[in-house]
PDB file of N, CA and C in Angstrom:
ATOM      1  N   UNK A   1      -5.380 -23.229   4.843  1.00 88.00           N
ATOM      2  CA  UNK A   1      -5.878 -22.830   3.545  1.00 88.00           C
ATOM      3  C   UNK A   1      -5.258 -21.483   3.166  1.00 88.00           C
ATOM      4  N   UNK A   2      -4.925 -21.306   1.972  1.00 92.00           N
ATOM      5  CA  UNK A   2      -3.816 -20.363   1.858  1.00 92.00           C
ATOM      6  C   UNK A   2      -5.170 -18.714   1.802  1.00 92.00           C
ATOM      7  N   UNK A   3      -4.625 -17.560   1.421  1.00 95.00           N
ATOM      8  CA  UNK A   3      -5.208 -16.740   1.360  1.00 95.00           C
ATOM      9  C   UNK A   3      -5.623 -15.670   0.128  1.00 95.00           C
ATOM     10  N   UNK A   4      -6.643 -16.082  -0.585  1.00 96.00           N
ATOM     11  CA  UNK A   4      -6.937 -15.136  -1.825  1.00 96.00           C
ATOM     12  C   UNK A   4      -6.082 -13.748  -1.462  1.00 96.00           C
ATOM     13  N   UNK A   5      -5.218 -12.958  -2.444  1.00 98.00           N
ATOM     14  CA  UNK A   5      -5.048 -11.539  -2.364  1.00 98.00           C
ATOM     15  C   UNK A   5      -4.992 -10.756  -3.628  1.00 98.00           C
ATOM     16  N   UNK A   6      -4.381 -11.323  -4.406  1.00 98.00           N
ATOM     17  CA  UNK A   6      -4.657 -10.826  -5.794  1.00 98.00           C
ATOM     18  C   UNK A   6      -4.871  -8.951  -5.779  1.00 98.00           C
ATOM     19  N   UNK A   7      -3.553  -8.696  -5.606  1.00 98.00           N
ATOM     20  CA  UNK A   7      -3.376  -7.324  -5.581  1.00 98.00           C
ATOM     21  C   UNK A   7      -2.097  -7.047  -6.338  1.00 98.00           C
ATOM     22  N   UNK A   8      -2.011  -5.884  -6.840  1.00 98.00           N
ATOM     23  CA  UNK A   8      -0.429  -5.664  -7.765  1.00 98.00           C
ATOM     24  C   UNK A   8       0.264  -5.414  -6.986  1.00 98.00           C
ATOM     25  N   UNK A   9       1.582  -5.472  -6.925  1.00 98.00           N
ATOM     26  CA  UNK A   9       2.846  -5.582  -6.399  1.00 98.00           C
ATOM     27  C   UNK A   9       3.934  -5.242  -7.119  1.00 98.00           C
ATOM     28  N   UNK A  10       5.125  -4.224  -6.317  1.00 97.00           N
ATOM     29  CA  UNK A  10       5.956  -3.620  -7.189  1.00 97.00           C
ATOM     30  C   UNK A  10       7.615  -4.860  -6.669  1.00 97.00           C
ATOM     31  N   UNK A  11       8.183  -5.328  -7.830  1.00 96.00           N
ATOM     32  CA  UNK A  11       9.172  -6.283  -7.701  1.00 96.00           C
ATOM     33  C   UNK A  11      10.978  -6.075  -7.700  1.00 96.00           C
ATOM     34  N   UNK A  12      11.524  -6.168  -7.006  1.00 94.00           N
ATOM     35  CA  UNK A  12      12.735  -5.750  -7.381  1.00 94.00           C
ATOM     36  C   UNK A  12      13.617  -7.291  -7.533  1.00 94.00           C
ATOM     37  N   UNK A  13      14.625  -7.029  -8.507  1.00 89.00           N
ATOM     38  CA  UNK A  13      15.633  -8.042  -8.915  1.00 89.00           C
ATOM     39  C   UNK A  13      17.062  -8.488  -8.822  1.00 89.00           C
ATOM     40  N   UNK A  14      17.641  -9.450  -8.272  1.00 76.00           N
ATOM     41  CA  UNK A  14      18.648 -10.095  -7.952  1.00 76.00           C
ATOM     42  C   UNK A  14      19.487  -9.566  -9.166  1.00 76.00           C
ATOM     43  N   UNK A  15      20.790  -9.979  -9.201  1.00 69.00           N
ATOM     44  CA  UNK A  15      21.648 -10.091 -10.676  1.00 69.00           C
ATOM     45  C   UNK A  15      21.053 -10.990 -11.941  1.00 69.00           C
ATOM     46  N   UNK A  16      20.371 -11.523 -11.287  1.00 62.00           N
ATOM     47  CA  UNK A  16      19.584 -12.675 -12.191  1.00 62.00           C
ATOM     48  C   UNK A  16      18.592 -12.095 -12.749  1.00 62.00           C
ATOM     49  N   UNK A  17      18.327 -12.295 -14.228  1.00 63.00           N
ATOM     50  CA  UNK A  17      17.339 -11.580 -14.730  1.00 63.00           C
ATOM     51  C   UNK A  17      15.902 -12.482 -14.321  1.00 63.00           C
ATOM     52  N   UNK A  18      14.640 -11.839 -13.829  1.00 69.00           N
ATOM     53  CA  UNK A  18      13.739 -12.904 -14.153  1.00 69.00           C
ATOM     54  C   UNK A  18      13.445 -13.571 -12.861  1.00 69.00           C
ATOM     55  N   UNK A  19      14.263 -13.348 -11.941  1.00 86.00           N
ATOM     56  CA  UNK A  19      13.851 -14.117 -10.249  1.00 86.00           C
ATOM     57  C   UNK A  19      14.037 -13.171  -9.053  1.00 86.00           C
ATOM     58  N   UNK A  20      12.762 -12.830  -8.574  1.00 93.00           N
ATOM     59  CA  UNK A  20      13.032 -11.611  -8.196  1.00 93.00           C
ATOM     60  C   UNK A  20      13.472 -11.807  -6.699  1.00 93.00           C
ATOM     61  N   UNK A  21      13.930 -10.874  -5.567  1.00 95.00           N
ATOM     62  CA  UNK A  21      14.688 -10.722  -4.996  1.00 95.00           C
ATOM     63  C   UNK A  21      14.063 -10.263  -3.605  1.00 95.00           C
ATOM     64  N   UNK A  22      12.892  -9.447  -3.564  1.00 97.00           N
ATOM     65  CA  UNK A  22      11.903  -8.715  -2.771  1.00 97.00           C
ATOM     66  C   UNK A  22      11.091  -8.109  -3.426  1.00 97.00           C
ATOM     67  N   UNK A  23       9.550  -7.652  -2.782  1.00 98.00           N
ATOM     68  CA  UNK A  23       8.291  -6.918  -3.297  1.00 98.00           C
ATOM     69  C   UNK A  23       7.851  -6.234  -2.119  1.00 98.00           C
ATOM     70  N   UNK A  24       7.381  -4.871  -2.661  1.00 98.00           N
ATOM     71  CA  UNK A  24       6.916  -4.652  -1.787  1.00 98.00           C
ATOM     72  C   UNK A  24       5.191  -4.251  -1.955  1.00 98.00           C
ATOM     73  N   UNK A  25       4.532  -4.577  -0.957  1.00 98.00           N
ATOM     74  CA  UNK A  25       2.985  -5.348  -1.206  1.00 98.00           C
ATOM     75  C   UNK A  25       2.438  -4.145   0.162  1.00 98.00           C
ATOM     76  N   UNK A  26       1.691  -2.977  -0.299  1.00 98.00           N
ATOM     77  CA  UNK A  26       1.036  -2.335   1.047  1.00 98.00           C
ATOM     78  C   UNK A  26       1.643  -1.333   1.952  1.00 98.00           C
ATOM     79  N   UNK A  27       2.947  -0.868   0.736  1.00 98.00           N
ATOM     80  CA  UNK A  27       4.093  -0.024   1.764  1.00 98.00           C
ATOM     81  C   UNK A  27       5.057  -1.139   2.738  1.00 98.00           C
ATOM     82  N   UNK A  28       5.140  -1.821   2.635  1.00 98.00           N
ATOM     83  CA  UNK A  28       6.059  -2.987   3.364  1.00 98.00           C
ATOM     84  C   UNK A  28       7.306  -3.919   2.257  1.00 98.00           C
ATOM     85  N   UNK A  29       8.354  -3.786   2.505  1.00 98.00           N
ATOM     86  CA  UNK A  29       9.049  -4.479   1.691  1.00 98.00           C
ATOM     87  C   UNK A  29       9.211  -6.150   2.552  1.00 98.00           C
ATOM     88  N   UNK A  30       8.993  -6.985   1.444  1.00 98.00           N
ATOM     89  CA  UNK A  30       9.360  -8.009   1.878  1.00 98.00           C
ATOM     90  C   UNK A  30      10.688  -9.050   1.368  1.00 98.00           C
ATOM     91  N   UNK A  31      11.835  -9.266   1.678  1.00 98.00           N
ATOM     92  CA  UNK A  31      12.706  -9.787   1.194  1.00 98.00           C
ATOM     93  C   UNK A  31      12.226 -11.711   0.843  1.00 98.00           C
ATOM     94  N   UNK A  32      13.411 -12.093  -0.465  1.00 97.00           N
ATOM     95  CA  UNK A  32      12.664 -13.356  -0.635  1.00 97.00           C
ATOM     96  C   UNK A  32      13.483 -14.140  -0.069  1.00 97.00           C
ATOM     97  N   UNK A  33      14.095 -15.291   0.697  1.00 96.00           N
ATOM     98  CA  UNK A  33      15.639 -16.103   0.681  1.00 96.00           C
ATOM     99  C   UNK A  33      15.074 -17.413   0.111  1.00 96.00           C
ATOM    100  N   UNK A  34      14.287 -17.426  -0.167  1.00 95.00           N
ATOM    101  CA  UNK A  34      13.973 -18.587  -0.839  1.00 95.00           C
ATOM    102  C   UNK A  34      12.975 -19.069  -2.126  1.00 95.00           C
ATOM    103  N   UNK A  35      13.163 -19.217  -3.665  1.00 94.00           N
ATOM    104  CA  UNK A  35      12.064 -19.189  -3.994  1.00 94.00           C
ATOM    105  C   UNK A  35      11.843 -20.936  -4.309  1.00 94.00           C
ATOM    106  N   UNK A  36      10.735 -21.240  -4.081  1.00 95.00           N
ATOM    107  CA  UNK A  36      10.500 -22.876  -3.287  1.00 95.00           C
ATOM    108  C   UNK A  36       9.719 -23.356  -4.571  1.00 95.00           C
ATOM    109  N   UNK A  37       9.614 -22.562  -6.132  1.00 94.00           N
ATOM    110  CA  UNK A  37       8.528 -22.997  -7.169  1.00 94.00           C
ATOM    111  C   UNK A  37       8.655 -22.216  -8.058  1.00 94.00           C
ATOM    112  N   UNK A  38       8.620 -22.638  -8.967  1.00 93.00           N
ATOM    113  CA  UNK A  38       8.468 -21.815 -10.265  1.00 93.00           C
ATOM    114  C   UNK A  38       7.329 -22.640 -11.414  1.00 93.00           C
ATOM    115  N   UNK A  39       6.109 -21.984 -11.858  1.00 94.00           N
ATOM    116  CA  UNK A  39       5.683 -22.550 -12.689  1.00 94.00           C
ATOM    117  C   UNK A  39       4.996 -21.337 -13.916  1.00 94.00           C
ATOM    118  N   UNK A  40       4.897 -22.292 -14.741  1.00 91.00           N
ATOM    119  CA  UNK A  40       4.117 -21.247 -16.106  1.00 91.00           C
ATOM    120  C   UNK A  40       2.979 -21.604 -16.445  1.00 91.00           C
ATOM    121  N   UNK A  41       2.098 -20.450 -16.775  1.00 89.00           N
ATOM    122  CA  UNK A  41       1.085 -20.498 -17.270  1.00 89.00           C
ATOM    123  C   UNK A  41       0.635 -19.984 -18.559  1.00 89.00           C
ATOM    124  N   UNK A  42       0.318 -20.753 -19.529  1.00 83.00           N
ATOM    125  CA  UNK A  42       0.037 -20.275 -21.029  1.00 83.00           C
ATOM    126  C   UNK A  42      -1.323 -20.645 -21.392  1.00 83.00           C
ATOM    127  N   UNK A  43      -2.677 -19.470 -21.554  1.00 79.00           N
ATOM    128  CA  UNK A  43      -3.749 -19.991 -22.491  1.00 79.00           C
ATOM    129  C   UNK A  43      -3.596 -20.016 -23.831  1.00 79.00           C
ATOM    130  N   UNK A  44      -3.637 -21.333 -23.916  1.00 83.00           N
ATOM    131  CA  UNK A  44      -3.518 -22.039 -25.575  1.00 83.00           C
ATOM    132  C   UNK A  44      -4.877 -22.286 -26.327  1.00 83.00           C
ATOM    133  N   UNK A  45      -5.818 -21.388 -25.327  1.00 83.00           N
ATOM    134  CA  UNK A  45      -7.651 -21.658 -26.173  1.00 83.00           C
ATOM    135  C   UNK A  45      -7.069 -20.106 -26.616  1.00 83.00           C
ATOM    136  N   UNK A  46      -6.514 -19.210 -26.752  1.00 79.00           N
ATOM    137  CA  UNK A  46      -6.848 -17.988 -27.296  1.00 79.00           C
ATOM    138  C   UNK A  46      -5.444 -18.290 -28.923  1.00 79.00           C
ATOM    139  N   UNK A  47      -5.438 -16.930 -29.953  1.00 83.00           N
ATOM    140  CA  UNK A  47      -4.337 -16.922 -30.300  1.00 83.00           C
ATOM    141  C   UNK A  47      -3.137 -16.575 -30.096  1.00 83.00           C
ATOM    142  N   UNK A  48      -1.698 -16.677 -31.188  1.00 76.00           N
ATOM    143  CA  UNK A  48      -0.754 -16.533 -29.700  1.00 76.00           C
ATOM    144  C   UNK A  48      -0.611 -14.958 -29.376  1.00 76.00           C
ATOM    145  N   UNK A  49      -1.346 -14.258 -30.601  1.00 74.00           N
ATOM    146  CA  UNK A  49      -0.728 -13.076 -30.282  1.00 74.00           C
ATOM    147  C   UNK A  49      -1.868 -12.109 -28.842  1.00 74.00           C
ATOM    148  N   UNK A  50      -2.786 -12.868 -28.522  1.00 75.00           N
ATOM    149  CA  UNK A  50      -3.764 -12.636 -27.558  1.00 75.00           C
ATOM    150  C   UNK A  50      -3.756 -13.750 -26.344  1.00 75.00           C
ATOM    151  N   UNK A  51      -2.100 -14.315 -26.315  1.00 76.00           N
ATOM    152  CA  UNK A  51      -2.313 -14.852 -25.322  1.00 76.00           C
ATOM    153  C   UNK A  51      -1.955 -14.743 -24.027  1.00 76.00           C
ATOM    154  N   UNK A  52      -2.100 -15.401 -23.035  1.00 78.00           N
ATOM    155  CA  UNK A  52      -1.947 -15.025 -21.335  1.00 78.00           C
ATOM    156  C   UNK A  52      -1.165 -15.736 -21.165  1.00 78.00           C
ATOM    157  N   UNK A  53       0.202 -14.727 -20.365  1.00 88.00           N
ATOM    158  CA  UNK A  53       1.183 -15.763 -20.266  1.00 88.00           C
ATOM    159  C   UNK A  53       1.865 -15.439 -18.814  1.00 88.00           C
ATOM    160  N   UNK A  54       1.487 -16.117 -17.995  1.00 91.00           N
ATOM    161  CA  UNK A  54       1.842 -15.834 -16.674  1.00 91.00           C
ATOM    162  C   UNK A  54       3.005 -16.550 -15.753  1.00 91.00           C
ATOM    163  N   UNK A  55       3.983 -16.435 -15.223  1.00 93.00           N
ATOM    164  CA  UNK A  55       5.186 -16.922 -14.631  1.00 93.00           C
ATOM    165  C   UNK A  55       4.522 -16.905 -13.206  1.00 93.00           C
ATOM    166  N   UNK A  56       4.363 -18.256 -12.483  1.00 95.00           N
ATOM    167  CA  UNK A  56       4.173 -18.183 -11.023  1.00 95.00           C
ATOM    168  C   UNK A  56       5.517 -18.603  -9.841  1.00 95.00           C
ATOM    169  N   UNK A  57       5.462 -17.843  -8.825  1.00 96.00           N
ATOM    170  CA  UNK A  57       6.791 -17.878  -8.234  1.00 96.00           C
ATOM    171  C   UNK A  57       6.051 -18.422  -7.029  1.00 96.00           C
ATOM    172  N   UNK A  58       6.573 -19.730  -6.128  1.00 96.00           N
ATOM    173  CA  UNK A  58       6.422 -19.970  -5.066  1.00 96.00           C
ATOM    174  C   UNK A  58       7.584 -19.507  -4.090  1.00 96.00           C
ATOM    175  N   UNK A  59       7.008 -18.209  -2.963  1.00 96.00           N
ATOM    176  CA  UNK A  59       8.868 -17.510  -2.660  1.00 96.00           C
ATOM    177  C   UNK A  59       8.148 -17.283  -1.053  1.00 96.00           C
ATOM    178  N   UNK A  60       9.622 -17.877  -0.451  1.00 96.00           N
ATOM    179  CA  UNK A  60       9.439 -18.107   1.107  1.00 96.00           C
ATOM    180  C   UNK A  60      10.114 -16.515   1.486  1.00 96.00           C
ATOM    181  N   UNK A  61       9.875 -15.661   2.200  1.00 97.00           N
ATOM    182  CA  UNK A  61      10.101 -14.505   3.217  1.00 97.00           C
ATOM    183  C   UNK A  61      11.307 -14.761   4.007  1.00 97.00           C
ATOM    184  N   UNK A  62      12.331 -13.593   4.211  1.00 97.00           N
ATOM    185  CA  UNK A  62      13.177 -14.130   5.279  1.00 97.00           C
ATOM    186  C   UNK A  62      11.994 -14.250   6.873  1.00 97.00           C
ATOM    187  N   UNK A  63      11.107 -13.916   6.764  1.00 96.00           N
ATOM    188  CA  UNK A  63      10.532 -13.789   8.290  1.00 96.00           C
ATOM    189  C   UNK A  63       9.395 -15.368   7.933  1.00 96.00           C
ATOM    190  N   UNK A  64      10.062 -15.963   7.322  1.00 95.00           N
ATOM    191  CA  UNK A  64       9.258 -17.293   7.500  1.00 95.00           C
ATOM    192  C   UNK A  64       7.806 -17.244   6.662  1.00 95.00           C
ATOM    193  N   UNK A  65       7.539 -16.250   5.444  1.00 96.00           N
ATOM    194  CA  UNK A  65       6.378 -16.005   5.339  1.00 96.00           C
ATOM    195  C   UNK A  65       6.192 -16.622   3.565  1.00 96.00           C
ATOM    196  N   UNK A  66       5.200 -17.398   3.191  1.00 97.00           N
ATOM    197  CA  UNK A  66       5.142 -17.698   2.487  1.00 97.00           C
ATOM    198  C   UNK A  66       4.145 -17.385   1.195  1.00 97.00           C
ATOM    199  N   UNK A  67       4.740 -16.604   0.340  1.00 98.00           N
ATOM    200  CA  UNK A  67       3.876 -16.387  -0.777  1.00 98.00           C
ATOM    201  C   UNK A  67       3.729 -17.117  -2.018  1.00 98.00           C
ATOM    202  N   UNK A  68       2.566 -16.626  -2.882  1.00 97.00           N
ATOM    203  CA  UNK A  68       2.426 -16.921  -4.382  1.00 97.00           C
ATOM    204  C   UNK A  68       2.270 -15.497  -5.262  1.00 97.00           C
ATOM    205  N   UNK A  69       3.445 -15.327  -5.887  1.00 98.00           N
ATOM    206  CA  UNK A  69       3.284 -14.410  -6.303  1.00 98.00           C
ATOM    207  C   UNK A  69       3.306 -14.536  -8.563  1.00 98.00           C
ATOM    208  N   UNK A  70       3.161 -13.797  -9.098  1.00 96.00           N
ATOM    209  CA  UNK A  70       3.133 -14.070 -10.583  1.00 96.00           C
ATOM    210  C   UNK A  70       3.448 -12.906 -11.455  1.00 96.00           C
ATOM    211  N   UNK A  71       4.121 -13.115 -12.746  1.00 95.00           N
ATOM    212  CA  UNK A  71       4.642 -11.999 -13.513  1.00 95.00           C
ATOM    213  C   UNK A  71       3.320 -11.909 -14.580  1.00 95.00           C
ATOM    214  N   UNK A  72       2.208 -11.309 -14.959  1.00 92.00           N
ATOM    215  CA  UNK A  72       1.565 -11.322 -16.199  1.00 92.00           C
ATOM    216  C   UNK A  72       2.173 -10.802 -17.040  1.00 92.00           C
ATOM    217  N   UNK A  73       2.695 -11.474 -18.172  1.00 86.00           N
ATOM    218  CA  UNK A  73       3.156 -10.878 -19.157  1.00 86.00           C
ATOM    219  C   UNK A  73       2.359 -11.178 -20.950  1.00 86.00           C
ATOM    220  N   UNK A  74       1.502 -10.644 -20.702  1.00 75.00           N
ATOM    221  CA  UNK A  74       0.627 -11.498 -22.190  1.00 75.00           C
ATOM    222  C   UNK A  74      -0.020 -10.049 -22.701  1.00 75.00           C
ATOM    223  N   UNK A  75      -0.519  -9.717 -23.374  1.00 77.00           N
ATOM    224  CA  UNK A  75      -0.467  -8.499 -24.667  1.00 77.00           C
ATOM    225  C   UNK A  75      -1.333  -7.523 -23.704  1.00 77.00           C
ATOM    226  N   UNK A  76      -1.151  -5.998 -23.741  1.00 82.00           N
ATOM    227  CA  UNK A  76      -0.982  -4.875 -23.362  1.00 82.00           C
ATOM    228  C   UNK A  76      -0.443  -5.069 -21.635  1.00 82.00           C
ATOM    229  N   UNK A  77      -0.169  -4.336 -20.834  1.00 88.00           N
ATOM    230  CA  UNK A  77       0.517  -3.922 -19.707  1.00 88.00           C
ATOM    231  C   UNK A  77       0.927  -5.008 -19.048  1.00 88.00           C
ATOM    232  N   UNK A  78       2.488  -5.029 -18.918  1.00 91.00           N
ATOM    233  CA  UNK A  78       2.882  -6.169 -17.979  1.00 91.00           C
ATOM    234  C   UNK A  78       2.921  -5.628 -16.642  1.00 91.00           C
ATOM    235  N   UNK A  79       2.609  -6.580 -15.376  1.00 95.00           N
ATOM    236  CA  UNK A  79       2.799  -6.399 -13.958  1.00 95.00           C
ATOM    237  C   UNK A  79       2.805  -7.472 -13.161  1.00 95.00           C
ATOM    238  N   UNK A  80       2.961  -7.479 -11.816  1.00 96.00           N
ATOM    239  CA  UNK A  80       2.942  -8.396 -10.857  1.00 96.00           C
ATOM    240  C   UNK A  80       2.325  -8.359 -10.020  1.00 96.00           C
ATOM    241  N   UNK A  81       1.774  -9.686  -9.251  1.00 98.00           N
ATOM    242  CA  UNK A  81       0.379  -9.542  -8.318  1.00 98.00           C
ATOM    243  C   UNK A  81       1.287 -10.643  -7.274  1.00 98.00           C
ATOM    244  N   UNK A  82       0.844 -10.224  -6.064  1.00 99.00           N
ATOM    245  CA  UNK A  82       0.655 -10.907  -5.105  1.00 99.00           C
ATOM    246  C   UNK A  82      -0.765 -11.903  -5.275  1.00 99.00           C
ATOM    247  N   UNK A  83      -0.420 -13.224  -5.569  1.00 98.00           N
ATOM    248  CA  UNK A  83      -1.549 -13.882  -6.037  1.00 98.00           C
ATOM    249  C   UNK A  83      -2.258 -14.652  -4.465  1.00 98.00           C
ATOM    250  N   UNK A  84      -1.512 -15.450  -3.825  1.00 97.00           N
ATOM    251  CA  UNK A  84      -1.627 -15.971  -2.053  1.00 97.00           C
ATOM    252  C   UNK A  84      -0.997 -15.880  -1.448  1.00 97.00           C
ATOM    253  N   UNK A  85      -1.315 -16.135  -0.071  1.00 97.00           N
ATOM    254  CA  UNK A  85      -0.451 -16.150   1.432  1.00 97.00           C
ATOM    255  C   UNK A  85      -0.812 -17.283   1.979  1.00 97.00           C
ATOM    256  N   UNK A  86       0.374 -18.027   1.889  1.00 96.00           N
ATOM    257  CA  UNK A  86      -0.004 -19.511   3.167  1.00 96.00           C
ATOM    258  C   UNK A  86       0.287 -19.231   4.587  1.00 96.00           C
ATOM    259  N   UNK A  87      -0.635 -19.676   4.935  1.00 84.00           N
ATOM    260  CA  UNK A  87      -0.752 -19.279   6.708  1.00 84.00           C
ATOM    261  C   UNK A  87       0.343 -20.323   7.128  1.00 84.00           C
ATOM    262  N   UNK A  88       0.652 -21.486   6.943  1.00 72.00           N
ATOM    263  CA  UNK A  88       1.597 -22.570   7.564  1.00 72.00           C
ATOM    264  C   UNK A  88       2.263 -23.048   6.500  1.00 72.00           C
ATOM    265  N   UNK A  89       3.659 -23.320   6.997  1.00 64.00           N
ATOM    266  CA  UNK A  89       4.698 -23.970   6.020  1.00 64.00           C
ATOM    267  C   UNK A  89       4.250 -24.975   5.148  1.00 64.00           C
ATOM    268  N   UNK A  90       3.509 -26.113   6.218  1.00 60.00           N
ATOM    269  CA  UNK A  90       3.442 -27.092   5.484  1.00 60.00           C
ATOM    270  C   UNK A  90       2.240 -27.245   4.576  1.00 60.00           C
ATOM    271  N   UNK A  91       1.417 -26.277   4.046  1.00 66.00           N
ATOM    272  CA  UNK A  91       0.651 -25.719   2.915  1.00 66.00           C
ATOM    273  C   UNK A  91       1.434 -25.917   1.531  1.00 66.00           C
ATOM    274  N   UNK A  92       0.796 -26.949   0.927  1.00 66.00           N
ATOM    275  CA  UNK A  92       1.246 -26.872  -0.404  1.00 66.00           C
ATOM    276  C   UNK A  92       1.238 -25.826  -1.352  1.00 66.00           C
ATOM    277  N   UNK A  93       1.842 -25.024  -1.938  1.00 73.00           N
ATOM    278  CA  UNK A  93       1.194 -24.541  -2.976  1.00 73.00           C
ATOM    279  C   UNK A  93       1.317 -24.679  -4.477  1.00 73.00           C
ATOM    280  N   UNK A  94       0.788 -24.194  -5.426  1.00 69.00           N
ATOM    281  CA  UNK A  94       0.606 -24.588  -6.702  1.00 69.00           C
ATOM    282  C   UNK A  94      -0.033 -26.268  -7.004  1.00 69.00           C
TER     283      UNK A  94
END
């Protein structure tokens, strides 16, 4: 069962705009070599200019470690959260 964490997280970026590269979460940098998911999230009950618009990244660790992490980007302050931690590979996520 993966692990609630839901804490902010500072992100750094590849040449690629938009897919990030490593975070570091607690004073620890973690590199990504794999990101295994990408999905979006849009609330369409609000209007658009009040809406929540969140990018979720499913991104494997070079040390085998598997996160869920997400970009909030929807009206005042954008940031990024460490959203879960799967304890075992074969944990689905999203």
């Amino acid at each position: 069962m993966p692990k609630f964490i839901s804490e902010e997280i500072e992100v750094k970026f590849a040449d690629k705009p938009g897919l990030p590269q490593s975070f570091i979460w607690r004073g620890k940098e973690y590199k990504i070599s794999e990101i295994k998911g990408v999905q979006r999230f849009v609330d369409f009950r609000k209007p658009w200019w009040r809406r929540r618009h969140r990018d979720y990244f499913l991104v494997k660790t070079e040390a085998g470690e598997t996160f869920e992490i997400y970009f909030h980007r929807g009206p005042g302050r954008q940031y990024w959260v460490l959203f879960k931690a799967y304890q075992e590979d074969n944990e689905s996520g999203f």
